[in-house]
Short mmCIF file of C-alpha atoms and ligand atoms in Angstrom, two decimals:
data_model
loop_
_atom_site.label_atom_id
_atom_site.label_comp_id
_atom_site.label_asym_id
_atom_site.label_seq_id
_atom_site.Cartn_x
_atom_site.Cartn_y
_atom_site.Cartn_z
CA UNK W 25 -23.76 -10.95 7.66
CA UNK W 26 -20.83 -11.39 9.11
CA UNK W 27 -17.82 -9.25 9.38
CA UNK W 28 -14.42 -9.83 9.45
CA UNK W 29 -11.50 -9.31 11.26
CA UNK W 30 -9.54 -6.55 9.25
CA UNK W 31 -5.81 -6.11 9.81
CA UNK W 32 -5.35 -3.60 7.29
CA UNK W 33 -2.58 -0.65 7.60
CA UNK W 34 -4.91 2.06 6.22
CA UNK W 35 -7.49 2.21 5.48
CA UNK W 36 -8.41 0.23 8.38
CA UNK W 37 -11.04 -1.54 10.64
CA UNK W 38 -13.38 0.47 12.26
CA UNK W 39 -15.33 0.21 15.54
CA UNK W 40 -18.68 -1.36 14.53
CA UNK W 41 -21.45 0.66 17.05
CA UNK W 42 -19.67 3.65 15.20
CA UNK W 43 -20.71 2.05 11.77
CA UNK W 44 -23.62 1.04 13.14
CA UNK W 45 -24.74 4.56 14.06
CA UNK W 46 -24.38 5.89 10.88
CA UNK W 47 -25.93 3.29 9.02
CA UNK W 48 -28.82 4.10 11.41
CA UNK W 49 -28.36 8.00 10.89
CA UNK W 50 -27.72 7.92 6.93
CA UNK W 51 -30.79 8.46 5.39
CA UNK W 52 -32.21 10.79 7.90
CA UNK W 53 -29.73 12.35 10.68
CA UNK W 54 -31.32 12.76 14.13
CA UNK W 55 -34.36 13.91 12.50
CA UNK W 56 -33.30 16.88 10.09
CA UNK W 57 -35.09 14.99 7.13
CA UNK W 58 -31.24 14.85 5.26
CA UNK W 59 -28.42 12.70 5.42
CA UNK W 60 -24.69 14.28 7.08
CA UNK W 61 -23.63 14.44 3.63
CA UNK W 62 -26.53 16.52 2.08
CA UNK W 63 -26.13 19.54 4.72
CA UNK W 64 -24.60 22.58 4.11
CA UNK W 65 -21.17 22.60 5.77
CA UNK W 66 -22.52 26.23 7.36
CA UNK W 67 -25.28 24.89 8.70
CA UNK W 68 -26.02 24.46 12.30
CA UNK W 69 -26.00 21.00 12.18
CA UNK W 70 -22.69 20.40 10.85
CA UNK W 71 -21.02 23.48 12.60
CA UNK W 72 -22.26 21.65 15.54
CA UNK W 73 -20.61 18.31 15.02
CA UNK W 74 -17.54 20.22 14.34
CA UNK W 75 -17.48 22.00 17.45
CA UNK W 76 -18.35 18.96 19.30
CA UNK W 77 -15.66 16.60 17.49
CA UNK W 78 -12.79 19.06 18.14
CA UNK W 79 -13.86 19.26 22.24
CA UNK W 80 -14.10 15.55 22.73
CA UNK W 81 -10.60 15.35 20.99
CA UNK W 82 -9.34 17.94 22.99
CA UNK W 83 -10.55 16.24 25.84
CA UNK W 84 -9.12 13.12 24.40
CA UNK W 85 -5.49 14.21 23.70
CA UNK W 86 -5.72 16.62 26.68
CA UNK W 87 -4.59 19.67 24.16
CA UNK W 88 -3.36 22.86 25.96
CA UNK W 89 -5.43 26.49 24.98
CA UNK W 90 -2.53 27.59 22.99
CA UNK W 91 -2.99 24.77 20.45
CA UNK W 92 -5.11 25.41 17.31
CA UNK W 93 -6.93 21.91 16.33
CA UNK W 94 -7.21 21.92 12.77
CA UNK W 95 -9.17 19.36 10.31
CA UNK W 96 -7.78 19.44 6.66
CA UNK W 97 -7.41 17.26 3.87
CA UNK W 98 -5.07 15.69 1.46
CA UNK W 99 -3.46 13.19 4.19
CA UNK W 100 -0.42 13.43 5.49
CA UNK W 101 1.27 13.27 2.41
CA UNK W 102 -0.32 16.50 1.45
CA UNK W 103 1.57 17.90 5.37
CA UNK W 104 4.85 16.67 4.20
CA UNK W 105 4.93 19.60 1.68
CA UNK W 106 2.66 22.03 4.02
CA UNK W 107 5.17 21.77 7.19
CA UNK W 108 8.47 23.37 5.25
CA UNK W 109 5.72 25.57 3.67
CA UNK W 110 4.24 26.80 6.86
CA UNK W 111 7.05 26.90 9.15
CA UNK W 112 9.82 28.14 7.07
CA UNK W 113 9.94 30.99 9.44
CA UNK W 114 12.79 32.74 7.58
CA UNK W 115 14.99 30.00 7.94
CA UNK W 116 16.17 27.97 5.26
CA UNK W 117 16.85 24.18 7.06
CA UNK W 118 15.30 21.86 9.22
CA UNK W 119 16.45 18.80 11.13
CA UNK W 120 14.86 15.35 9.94
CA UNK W 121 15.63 11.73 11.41
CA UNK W 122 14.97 8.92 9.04
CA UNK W 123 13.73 6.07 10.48
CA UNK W 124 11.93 4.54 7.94
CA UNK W 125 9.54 4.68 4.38
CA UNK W 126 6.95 7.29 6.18
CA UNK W 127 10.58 9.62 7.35
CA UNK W 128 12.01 9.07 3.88
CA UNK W 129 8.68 10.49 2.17
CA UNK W 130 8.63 13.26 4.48
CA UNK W 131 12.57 14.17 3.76
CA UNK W 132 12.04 13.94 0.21
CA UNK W 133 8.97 16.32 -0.17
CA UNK W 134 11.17 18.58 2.45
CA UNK W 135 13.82 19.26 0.13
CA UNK W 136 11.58 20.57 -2.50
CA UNK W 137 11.74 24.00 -0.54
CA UNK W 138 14.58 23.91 2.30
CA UNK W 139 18.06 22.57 3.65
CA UNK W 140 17.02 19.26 4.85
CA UNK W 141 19.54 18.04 7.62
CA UNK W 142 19.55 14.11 8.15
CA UNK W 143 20.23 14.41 12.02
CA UNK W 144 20.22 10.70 12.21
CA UNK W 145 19.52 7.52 10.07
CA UNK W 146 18.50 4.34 10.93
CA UNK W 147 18.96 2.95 7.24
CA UNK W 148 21.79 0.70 8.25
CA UNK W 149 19.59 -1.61 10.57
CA UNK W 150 17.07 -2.16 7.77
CA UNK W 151 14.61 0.26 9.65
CA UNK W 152 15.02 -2.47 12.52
CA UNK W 153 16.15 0.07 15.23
CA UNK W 154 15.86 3.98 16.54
CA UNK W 155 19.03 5.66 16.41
CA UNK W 156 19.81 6.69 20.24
CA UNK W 157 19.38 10.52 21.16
CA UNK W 158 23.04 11.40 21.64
CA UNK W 159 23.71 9.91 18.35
CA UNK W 160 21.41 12.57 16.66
CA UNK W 161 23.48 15.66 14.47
CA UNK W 162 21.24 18.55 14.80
CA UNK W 163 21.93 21.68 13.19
CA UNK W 164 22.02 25.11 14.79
CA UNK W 165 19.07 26.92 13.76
CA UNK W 166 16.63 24.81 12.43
CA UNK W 167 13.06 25.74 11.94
CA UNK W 168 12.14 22.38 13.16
CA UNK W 169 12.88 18.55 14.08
CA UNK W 170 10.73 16.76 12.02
CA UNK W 171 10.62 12.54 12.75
CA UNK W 172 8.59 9.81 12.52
CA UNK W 173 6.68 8.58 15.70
CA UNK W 174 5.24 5.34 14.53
CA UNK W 175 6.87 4.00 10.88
CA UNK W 176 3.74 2.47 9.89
CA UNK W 177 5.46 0.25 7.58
CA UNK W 178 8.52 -1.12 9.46
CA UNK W 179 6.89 -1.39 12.33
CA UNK W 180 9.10 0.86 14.61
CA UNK W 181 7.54 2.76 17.58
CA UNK W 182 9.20 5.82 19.55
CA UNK W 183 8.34 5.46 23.11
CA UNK W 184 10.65 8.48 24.39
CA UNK W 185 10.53 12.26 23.28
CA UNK W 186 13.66 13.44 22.11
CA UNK W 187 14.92 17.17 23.55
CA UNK W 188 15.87 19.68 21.15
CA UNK W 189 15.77 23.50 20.76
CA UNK W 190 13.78 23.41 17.41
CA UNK W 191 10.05 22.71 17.71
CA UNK W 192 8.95 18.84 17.09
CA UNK W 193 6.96 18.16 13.85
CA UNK W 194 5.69 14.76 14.20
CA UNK W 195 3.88 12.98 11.78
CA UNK W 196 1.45 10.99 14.09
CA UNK W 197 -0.53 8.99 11.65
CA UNK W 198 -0.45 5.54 12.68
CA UNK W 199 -0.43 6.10 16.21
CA UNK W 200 -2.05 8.69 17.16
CA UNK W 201 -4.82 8.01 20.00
CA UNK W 202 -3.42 5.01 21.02
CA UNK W 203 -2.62 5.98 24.05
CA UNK W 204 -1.90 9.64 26.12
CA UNK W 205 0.48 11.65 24.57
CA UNK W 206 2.11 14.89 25.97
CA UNK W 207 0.86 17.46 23.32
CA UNK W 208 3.15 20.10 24.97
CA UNK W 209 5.87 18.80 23.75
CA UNK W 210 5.28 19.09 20.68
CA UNK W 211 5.24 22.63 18.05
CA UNK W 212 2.94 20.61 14.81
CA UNK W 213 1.36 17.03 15.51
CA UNK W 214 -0.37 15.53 12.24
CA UNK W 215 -2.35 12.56 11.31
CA UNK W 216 -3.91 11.10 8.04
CA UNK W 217 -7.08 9.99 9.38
CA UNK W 218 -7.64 6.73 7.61
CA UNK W 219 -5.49 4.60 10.55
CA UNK W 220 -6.84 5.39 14.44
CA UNK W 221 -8.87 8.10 13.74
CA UNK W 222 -11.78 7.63 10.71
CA UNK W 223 -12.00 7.19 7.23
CA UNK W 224 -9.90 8.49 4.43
CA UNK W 225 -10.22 11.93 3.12
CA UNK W 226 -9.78 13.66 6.32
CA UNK W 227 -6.31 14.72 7.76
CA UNK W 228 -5.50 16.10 11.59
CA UNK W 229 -3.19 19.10 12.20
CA UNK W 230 -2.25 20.41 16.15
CA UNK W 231 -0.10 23.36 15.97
CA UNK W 232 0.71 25.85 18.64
CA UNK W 233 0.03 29.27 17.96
CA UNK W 234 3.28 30.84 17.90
CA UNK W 235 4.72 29.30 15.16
CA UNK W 236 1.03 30.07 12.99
CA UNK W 237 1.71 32.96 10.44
CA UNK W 238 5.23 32.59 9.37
CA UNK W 239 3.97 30.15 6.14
CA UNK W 240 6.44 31.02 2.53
CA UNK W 241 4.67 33.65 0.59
CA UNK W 242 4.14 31.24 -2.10
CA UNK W 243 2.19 28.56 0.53
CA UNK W 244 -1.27 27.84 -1.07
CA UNK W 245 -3.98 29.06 0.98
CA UNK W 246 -5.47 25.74 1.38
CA UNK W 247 -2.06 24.03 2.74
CA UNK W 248 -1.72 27.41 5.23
CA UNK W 249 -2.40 26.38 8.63
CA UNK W 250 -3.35 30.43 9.21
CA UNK W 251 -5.59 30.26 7.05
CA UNK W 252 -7.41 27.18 7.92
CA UNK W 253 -7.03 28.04 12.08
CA UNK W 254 -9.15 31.69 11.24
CA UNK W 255 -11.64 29.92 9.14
CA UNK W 256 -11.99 26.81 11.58
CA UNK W 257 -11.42 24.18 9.17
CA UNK W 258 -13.90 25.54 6.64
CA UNK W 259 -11.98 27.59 4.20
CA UNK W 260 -13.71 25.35 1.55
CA UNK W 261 -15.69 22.66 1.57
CA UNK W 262 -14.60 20.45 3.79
CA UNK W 263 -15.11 16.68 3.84
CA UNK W 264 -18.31 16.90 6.21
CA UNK W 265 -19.07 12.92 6.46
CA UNK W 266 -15.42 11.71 7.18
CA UNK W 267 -15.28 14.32 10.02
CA UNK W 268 -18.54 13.06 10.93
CA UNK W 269 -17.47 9.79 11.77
CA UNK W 270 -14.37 11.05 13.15
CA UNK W 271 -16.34 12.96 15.77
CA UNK W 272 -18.45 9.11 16.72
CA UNK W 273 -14.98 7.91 16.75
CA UNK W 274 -13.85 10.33 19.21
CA UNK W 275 -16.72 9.37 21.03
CA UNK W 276 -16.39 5.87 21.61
CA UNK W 277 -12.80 6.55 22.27
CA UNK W 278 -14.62 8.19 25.39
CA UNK W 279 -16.72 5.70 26.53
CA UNK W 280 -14.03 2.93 26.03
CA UNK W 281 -12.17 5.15 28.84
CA UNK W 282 -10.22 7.49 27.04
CA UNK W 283 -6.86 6.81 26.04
CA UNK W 284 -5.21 5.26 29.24
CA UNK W 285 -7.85 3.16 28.82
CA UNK W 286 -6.66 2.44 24.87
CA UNK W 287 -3.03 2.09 25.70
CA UNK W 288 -3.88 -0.75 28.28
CA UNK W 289 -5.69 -2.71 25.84
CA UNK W 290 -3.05 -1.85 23.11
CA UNK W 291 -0.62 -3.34 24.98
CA UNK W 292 -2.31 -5.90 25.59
CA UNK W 293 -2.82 -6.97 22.19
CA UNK W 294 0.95 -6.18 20.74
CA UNK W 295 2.67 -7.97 24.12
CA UNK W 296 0.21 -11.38 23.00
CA UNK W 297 1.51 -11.24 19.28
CA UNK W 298 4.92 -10.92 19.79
CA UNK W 299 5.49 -12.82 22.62
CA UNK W 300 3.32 -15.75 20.20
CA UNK W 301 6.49 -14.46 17.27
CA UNK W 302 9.19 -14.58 19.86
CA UNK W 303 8.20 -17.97 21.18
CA UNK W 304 8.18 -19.54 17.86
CA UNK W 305 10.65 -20.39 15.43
CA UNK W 306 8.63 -20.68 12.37
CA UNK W 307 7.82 -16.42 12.56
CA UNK W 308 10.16 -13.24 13.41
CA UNK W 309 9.75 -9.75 13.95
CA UNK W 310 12.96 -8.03 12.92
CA UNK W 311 12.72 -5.04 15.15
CA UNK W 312 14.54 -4.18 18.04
CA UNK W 313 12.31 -5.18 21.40
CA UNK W 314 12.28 -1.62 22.52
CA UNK W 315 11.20 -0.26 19.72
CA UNK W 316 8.18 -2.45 19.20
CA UNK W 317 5.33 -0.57 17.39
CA UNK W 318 2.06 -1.31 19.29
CA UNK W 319 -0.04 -0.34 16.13
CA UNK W 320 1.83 -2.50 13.42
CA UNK W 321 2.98 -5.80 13.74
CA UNK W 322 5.25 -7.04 10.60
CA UNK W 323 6.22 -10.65 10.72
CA UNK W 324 7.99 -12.98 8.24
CA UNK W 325 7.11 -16.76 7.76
CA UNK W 326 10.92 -19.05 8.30
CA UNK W 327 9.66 -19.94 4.45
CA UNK W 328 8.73 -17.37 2.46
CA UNK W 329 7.35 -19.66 0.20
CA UNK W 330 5.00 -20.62 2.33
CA UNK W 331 3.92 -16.28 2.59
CA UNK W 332 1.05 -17.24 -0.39
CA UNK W 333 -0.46 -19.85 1.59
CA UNK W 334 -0.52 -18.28 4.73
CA UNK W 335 -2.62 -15.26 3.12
CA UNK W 336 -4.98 -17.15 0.85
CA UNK W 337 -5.56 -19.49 4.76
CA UNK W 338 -5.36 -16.40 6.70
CA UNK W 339 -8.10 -14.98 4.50
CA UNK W 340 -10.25 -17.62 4.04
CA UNK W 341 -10.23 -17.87 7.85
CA UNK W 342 -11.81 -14.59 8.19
CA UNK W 343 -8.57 -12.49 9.04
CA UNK W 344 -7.87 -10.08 6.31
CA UNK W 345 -5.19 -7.62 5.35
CA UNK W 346 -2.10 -9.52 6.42
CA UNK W 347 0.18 -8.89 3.92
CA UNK W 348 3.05 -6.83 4.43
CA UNK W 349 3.97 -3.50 2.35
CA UNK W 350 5.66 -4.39 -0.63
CA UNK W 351 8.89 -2.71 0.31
CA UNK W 352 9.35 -4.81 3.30
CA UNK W 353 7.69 -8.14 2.12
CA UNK W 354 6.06 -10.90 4.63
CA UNK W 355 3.43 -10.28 7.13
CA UNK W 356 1.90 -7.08 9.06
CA UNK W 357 -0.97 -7.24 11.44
CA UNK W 358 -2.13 -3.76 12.20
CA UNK W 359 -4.24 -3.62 15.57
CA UNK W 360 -5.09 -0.16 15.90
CA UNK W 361 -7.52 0.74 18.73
CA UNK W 362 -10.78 -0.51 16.49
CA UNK W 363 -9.32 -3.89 16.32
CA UNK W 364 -10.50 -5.75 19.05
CA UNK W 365 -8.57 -8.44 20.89
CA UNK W 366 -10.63 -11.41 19.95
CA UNK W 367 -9.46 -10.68 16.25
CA UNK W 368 -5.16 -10.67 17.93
CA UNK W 369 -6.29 -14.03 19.70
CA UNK W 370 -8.18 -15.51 16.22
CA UNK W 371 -4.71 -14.44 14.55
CA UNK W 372 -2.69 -16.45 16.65
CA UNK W 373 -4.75 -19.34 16.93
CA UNK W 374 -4.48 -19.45 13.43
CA UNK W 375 -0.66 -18.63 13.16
CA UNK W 376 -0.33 -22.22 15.93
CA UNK W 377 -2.38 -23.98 13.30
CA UNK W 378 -0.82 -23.36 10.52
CA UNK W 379 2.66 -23.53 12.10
CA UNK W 380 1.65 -27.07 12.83
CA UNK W 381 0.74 -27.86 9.57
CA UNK W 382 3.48 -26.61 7.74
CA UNK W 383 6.89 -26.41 10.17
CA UNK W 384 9.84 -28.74 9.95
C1 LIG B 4 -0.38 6.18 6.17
C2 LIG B 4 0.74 7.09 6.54
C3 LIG B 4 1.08 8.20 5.76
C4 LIG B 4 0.37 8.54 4.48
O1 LIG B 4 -0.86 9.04 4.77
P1 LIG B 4 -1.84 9.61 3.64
O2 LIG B 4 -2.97 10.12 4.47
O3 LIG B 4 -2.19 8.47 2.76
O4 LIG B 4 -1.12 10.67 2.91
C5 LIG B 4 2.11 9.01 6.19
N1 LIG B 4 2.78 8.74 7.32
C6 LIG B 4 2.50 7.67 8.09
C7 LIG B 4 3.27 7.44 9.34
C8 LIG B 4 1.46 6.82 7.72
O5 LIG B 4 1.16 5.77 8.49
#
């Protein structure tokens, strides 16, 4: 057998002793005679692996006591919705800044059930740039600042926090744990799982307590954050095997060093790939240089006609996942944390290649 090197945008790659483990655990978990998934989610098995997932990514993310850590499902889609529900807080608007196809979801879904204020737009530049701070039009009493940390898709990373009165509502999903983060400054971080944190199916929520218990009437108990934060993460049934492997992932997130630890090596990666795109004249990265996402790499070919070749190649070379999201066309390497750096250096050795088979 022999596995790949997966670029994908989400679902992605994986680390493989955390695969490993649970292919070793499946049939019979640390001798219980049952697999993870057969359990009762009461029991004191799984209660246990709950309890021990949420302190090692506490530990992780450094989370402050005031912070409820909450493991839901749905995605992050499913949050777009739940934030204006939860956090309406008698208000009727909220500040959103647009900076690309994740911000534009979010906005949409938010004006199902409040006054959404576009504070700032970064449509103009094609999604290649973050609108400065001081260009931002926030409104006077907003029940939040929602924005987009990491657009998955265009490839544009925040590496600043912006100030504002409102509480920040950041949709972390595609960067989340890949590197130290001040959770302080933030009112509601949340995640889809299926990109730096575990499989699909499970979705991350960090809220600070204060702004708990103001959710609209009409919220549905399973999108209220209340609701889940007094039933820790168990008001149903929750998805016991994804959070399973969340918790190994948390893990060896530990023993790789923690997160300073990540960020070093994430840098690492990104600065190798595009200064390989900047250096050559046969592939671009549109995006303004500090705004760089260190998660998502999208890169066009000088010829997009040669864009077939390069992923049928690409893929039979072992490097999979390279297209780029249909809105945006081209290329997109995504090298989140379980992607190691021999799979950036097999990428670029075969980007050289086949820009010397197929330039001028
Ligand atoms: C992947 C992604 C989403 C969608 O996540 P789902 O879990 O599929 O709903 C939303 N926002 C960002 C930034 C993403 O990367």
């Amino acid at each position: 057998m022999a596995r790949k090197y997966n670029f994908c945008a989400g679902p992605a790659a994986l680390p493989e002793t955390v695969l490993e483990q649970a292919r070793d655990e499946l049939l019979d978990w640390q001798d219980a005679g049952l697999s993870i998934m057969e359990m009762s989610h009461r029991s004191p098995e799984i209660v246990g692996i709950y309890e021990r997932a949420e302190h090692d990514l506490r530990d992780l993310l450094a989370v402050p006591d005031n912070y409820k850590v909450l493991f839901l499902q749905g995605g992050a889609s499913t949050q777009f919705g739940a934030v204006p529900l939860n956090l309406t807080r008698g208000d009727a608007s909220a500040d959103y800044v647009n900076t690309g196809q994740w911000s534009k979801k979010a906005i949409a879904e938010g004006k199902r059930y409040l006054n959404v204020n576009v504070a700032a737009s970064a449509e103009d530049s094609n999604f290649s740039t973050i609108p400065p701070r001081d260009s931002w039009q926030l409104s006077n009493g907003a029940a939040y600042l929602h924005y987009t940390p990491n657009e998955t898709i265009g490839g544009v990373e925040f590496f600043w926090t912006p100030e504002a009165d409102a509480p920040l509502v950041v949709d972390m999903s595609s960067t989340i744990l890949s590197r130290p983060i001040n959770v302080a400054d933030y009112g509601v971080i949340y995640a889809g799982a299926q990109k730096n944190i575990g499989p699909a199916g499970l979705t991350l929520v960090i809220v600070r307590d204060d702004l708990l218990g103001q959710a609209h009437p009409l919220c549905p108990a399973m999108l209220n954050w209340q609701v889940a934060a007094e039933a820790e993460s168990m008001y149903n049934t929750p998805p016991t095997f994804a959070l399973y492997l969340a918790g190994l992932v948390f893990q060896w997130l530990k023993a790789q060093g923690g997160l300073a630890a990540m960020e070093t090596l994430n840098r690492r990666k990104a600065s190798k790939l595009y200064g390989y795109i900047d250096d050559s004249a046969f592939y671009a990265n549109p995006v303004e240089t500090a705004s760089r996402s260190l998660m998502n790499v999208p890169f066009t070919l000088a010829n997009s006609e040669l864009d077939k070749a390069f992923l049928a190649e690409s893929e039979a070379a072992g490097l999979l996942n390279l297209k780029g999201h249909r809105s945006v066309g081209g290329m997109r390497a995504s090298i989140y944390n379980a992607v190691p750096e021999a799979a950036v250096d097999a990428l670029i050795d075969f980007m050289r290649d086949f820009e010397a088979r197929n330039a001028g």
